[in-house]
Protein backbone atom coordinates (compact mmCIF):
# COMPACT_ATOMS: atom_id res chain seq x y z
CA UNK A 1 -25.46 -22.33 -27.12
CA UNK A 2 -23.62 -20.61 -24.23
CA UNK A 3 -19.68 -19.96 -24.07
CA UNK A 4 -20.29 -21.97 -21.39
CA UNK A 5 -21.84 -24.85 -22.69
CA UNK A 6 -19.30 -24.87 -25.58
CA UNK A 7 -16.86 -24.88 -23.57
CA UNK A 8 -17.57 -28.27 -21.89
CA UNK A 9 -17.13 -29.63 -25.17
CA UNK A 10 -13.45 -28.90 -25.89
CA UNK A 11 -12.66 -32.37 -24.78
CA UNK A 12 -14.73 -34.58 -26.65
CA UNK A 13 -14.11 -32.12 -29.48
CA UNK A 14 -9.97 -33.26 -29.06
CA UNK A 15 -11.09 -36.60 -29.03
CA UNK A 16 -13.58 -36.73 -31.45
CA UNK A 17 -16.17 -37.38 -29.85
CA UNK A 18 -18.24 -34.63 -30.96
CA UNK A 19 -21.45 -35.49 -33.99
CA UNK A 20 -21.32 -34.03 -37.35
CA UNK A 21 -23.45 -31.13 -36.43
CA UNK A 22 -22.12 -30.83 -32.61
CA UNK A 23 -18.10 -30.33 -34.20
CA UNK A 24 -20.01 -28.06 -36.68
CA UNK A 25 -21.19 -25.96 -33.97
CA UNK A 26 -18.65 -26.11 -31.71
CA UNK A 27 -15.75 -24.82 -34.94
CA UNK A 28 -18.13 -22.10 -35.63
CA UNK A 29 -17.94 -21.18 -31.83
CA UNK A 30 -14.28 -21.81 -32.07
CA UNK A 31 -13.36 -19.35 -34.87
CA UNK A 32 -14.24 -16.29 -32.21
CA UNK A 33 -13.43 -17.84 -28.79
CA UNK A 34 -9.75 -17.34 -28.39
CA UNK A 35 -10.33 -18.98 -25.00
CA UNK A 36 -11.54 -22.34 -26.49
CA UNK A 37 -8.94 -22.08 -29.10
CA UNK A 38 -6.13 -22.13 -26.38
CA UNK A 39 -7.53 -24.76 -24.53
CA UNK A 40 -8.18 -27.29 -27.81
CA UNK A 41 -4.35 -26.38 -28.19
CA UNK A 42 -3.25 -27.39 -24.51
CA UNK A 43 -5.69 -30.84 -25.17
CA UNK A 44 -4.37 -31.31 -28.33
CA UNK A 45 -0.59 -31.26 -27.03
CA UNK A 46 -1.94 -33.64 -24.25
CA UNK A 47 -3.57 -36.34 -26.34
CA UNK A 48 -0.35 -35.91 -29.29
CA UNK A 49 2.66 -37.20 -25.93
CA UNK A 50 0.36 -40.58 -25.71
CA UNK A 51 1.97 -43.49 -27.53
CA UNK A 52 -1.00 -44.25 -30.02
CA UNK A 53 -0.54 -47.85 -30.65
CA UNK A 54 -2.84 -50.87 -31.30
CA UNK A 55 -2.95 -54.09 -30.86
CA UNK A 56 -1.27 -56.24 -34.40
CA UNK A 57 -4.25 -58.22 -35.81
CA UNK A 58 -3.62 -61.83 -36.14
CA UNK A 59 -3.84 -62.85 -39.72
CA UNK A 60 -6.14 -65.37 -41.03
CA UNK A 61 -5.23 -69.25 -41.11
CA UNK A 62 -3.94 -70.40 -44.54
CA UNK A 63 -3.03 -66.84 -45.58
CA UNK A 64 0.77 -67.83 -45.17
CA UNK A 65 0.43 -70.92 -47.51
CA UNK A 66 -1.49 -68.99 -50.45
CA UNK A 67 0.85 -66.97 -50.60
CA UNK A 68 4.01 -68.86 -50.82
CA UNK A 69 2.13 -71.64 -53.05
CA UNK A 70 1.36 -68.48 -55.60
CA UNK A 71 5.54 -67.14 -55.32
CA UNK A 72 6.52 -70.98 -56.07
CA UNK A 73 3.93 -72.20 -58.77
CA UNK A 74 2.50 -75.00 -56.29
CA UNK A 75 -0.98 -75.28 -58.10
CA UNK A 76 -1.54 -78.90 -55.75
CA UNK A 77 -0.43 -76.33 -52.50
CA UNK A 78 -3.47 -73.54 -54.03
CA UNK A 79 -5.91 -76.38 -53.55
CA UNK A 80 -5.03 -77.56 -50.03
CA UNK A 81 -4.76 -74.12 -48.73
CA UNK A 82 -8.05 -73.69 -49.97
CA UNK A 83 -9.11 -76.87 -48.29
CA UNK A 84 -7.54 -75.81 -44.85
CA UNK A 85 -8.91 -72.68 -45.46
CA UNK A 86 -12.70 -73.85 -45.84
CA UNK A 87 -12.03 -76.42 -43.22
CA UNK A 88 -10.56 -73.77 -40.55
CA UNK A 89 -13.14 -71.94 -38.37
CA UNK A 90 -13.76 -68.43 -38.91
CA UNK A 91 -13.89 -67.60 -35.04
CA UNK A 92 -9.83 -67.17 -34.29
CA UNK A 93 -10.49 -63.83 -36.43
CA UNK A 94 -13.12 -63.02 -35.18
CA UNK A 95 -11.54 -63.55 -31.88
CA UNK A 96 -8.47 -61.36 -33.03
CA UNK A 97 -11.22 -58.98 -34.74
CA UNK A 98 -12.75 -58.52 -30.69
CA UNK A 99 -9.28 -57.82 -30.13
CA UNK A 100 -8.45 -55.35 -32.04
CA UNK A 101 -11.68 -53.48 -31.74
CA UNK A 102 -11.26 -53.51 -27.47
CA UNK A 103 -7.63 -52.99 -28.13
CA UNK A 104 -8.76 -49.32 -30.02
CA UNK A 105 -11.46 -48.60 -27.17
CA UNK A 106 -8.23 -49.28 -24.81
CA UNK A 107 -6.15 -46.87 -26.62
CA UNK A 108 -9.22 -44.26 -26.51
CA UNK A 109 -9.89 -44.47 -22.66
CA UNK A 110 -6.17 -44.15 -21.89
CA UNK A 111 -6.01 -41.28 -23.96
CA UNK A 112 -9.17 -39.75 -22.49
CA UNK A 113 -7.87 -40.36 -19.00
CA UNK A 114 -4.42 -38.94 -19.60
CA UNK A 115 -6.62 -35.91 -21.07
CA UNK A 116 -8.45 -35.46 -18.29
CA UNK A 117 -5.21 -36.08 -16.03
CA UNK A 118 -3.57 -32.66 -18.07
CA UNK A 119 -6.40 -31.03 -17.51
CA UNK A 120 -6.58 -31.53 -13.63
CA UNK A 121 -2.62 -30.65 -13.81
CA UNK A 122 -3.37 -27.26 -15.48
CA UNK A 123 -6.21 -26.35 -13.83
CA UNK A 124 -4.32 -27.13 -10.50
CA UNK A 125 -1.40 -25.10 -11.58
CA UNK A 126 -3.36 -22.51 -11.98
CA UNK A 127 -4.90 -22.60 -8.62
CA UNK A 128 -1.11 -22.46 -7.17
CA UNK A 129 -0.47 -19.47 -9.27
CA UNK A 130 -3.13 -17.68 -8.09
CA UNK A 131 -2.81 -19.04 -4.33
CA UNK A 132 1.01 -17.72 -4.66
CA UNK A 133 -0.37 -14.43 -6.31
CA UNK A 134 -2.78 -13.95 -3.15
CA UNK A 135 -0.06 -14.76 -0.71
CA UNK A 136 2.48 -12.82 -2.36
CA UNK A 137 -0.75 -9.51 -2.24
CA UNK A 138 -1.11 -10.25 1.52
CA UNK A 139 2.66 -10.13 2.55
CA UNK A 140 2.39 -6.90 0.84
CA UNK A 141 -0.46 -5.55 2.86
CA UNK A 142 0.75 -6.87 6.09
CA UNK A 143 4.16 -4.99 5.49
CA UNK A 144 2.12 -1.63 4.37
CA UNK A 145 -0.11 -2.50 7.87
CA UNK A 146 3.34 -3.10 9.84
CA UNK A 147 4.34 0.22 8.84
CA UNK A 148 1.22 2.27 9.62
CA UNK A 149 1.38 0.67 13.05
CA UNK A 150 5.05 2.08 13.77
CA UNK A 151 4.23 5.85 12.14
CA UNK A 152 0.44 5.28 14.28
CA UNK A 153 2.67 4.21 17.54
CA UNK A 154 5.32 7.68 16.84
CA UNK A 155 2.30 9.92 16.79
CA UNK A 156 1.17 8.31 20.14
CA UNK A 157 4.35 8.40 21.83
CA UNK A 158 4.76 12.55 20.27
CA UNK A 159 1.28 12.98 21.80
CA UNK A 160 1.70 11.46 25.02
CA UNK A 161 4.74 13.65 25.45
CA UNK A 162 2.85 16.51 24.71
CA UNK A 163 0.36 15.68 27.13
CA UNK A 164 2.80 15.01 29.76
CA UNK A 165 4.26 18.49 29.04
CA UNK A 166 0.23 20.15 29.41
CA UNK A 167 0.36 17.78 32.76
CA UNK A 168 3.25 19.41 34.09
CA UNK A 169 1.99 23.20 32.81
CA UNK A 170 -1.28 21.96 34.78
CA UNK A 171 0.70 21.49 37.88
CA UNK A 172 2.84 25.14 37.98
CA UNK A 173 0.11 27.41 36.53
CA UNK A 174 0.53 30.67 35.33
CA UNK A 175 0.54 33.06 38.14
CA UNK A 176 0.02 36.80 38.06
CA UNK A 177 2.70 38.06 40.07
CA UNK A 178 2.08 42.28 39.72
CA UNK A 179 -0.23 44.72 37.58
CA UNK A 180 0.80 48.03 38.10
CA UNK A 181 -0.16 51.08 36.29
CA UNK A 182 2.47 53.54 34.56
CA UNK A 183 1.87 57.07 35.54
CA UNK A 184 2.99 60.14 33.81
CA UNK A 185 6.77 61.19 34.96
CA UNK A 186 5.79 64.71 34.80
CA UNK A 187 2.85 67.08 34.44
CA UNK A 188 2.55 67.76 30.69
CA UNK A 189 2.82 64.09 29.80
CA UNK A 190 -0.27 62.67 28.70
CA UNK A 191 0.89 59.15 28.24
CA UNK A 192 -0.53 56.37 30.36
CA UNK A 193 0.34 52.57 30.49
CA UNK A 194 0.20 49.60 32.27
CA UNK A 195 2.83 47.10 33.24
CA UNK A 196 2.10 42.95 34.27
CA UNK A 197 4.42 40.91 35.90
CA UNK A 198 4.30 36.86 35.07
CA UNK A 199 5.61 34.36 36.49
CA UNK A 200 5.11 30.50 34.93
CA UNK A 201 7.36 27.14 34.15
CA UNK A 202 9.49 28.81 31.68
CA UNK A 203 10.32 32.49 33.84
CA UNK A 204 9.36 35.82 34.72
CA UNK A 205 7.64 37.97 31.88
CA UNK A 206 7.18 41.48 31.73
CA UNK A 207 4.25 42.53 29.39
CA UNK A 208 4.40 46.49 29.05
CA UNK A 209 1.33 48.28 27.35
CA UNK A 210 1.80 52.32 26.25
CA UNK A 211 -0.66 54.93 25.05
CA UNK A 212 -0.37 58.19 23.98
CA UNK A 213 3.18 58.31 23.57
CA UNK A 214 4.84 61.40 22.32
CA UNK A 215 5.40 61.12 18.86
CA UNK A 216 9.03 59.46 17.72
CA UNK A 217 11.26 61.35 15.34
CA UNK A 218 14.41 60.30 13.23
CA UNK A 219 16.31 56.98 15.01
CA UNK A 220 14.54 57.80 18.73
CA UNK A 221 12.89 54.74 20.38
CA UNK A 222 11.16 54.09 23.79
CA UNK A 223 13.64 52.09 26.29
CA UNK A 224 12.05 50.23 29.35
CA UNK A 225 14.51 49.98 32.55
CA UNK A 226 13.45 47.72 35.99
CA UNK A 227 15.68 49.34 38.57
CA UNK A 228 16.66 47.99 41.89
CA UNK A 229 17.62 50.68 44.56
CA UNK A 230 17.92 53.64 41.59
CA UNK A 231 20.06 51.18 39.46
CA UNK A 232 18.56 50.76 35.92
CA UNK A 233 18.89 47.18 34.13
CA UNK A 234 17.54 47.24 30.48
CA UNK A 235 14.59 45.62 29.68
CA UNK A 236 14.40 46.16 25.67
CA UNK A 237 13.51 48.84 23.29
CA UNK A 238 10.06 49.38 21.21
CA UNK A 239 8.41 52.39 19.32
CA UNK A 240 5.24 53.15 18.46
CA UNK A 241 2.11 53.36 15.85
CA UNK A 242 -0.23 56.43 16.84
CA UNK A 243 0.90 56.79 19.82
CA UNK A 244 0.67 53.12 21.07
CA UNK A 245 3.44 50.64 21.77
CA UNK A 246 3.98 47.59 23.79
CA UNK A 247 7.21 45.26 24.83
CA UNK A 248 7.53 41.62 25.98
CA UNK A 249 10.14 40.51 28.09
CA UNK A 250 11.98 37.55 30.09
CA UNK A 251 14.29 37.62 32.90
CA UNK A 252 15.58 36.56 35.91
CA UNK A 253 13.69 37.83 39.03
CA UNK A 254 16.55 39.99 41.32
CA UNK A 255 14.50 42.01 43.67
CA UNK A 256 13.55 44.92 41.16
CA UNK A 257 11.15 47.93 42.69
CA UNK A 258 10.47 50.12 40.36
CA UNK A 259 9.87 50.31 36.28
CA UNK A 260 10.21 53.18 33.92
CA UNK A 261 10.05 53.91 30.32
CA UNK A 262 12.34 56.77 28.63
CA UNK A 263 12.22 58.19 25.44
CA UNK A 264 15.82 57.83 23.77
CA UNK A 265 17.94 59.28 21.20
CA UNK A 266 18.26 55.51 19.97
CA UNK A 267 17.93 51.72 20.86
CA UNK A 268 21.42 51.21 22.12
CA UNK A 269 22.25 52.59 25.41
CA UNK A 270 23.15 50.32 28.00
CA UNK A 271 21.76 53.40 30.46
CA UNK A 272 18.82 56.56 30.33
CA UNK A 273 19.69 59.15 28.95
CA UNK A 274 16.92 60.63 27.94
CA UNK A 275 13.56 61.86 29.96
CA UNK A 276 11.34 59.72 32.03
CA UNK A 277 7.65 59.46 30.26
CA UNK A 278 6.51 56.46 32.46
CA UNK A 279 7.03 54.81 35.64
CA UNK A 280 5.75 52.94 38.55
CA UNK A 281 6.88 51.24 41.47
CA UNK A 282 6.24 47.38 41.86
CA UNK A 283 3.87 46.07 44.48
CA UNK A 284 5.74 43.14 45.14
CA UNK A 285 9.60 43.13 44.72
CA UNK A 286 11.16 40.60 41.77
């Protein structure tokens, strides 16, 4: 027989209800079902709260007189009570006999009711348990979902600003304002470069380019000047690897016409002095 099956019996079991050979079955089951076991435990508590009373059996007629004629010696009282006693009919005990055996039936279906009425209780406890548990698990996931919404709503807002910021980059493009080309300042230089002038949201750029620069020695670096009417503003320092260099820089345009790149003795001077390698003059004034 099934766990299942057995199972269903754990009430009738309580009561004792069960045949010889069903409670045989069902104790066997019992000795390796710890789930059965609690349950006949839980019934068992039930069934031992209800008041297990009878009804008191009415005793026969003539019973009372027998036995006070025996305690005082009345031999003449013996043979009346037997006389009432013969003469009395037997159905007031049987009536009190009906009694008692519908009184016991009584006692049985109240106990199997109030049995079945723990049972309910417990089994509908259990359902609120496990309703609270369920509710308690889903205000749990609809915090952790309240949360991912606010981080999921940051990285929107982050990214629409970021697009807003492309929008506006859309709007004032990048715009080439001058390529010029850095000739050799004199005739044994064999250096070449090339100098680009950009202009977009966030300034003016210079992007300088050199090849074939002479070769650097001890603390001497390559200064690049924009000059406006032969006056030299400094535009940074770089030096070189084989010969090749290049220098990024941001300013403020200021009507510059010409850019040149010296070879110093160092990266500080605030003017040239050393010789010009490169220059150019700029096609459009900054």
């Amino acid at each position: 027989m099934s766990h299942h099956q057995q199972s269903e019996n754990v009430e009738m079991y309580v009561l004792g209800g069960l045949t010889d050979e069903e409670q045989q079955t069902f104790e066997d089951h019992l000795q390796s079902c710890s789930e059965c076991q609690e349950k006949v435990r839980e019934f068992q508590d039930v069934v031992g709260l209800l008041p297990l009373t009878s009804e008191p059996v009415e005793p026969p007629p003539g019973m009372k007189d027998r036995v006070l004629g025996h305690v005082l010696g009345d031999d003449q009282q013996d043979d009346v009570d037997e006389d009432q006693e013969r003469a009395t009919p037997s159905s007031p005990v049987k009536t009190s006999a009906r009694r008692s055996h519908w009184g016991r039936f009584g006692v049985i279906g109240v106990s199997a009711a109030a049995l079945l009425l723990g049972i309910f209780s417990v089994q509908q406890q259990g359902q609120i348990n496990e309703l609270q548990q369920e509710l308690a698990a889903t205000e749990n996931e609809l915090e952790d979902a309240q949360t991912d919404l606010l981080a999921t709503e940051e990285q929107l807002s982050q990214t629409q600003e970021e697009l807003d910021e492309a929008v506006v980059s859309l709007d004032d493009p990048m715009q080439f304002n001058d390529v010029v080309e850095l000739a050799p300042a004199a005739e044994d230089i064999v250096a070449e470069g090339l100098a680009t002038i950009v202009v977009d949201s966030d300034g003016t750029h210079l992007m300088v380019q050199a090849d074939d620069m002479p070769e650097l020695e001890g603390n001497e670096a390559f200064q690049v000047w924009l000059m406006e009417d032969g006056q030299p503003v400094n535009a940074g320092t770089f030096h070189t690897e084989a010969g090749q260099g290049a220098l990024h820089y941001t300013f403020e345009q200021d009507n510059y016409d010409t850019i040149a790149i010296t070879l110093e003795p160092d990266a500080d001077g605030d003017e040239p002095r050393g010789d010009m390698i490169l220059a150019a003059e700029l096609t459009e004034e900054l």
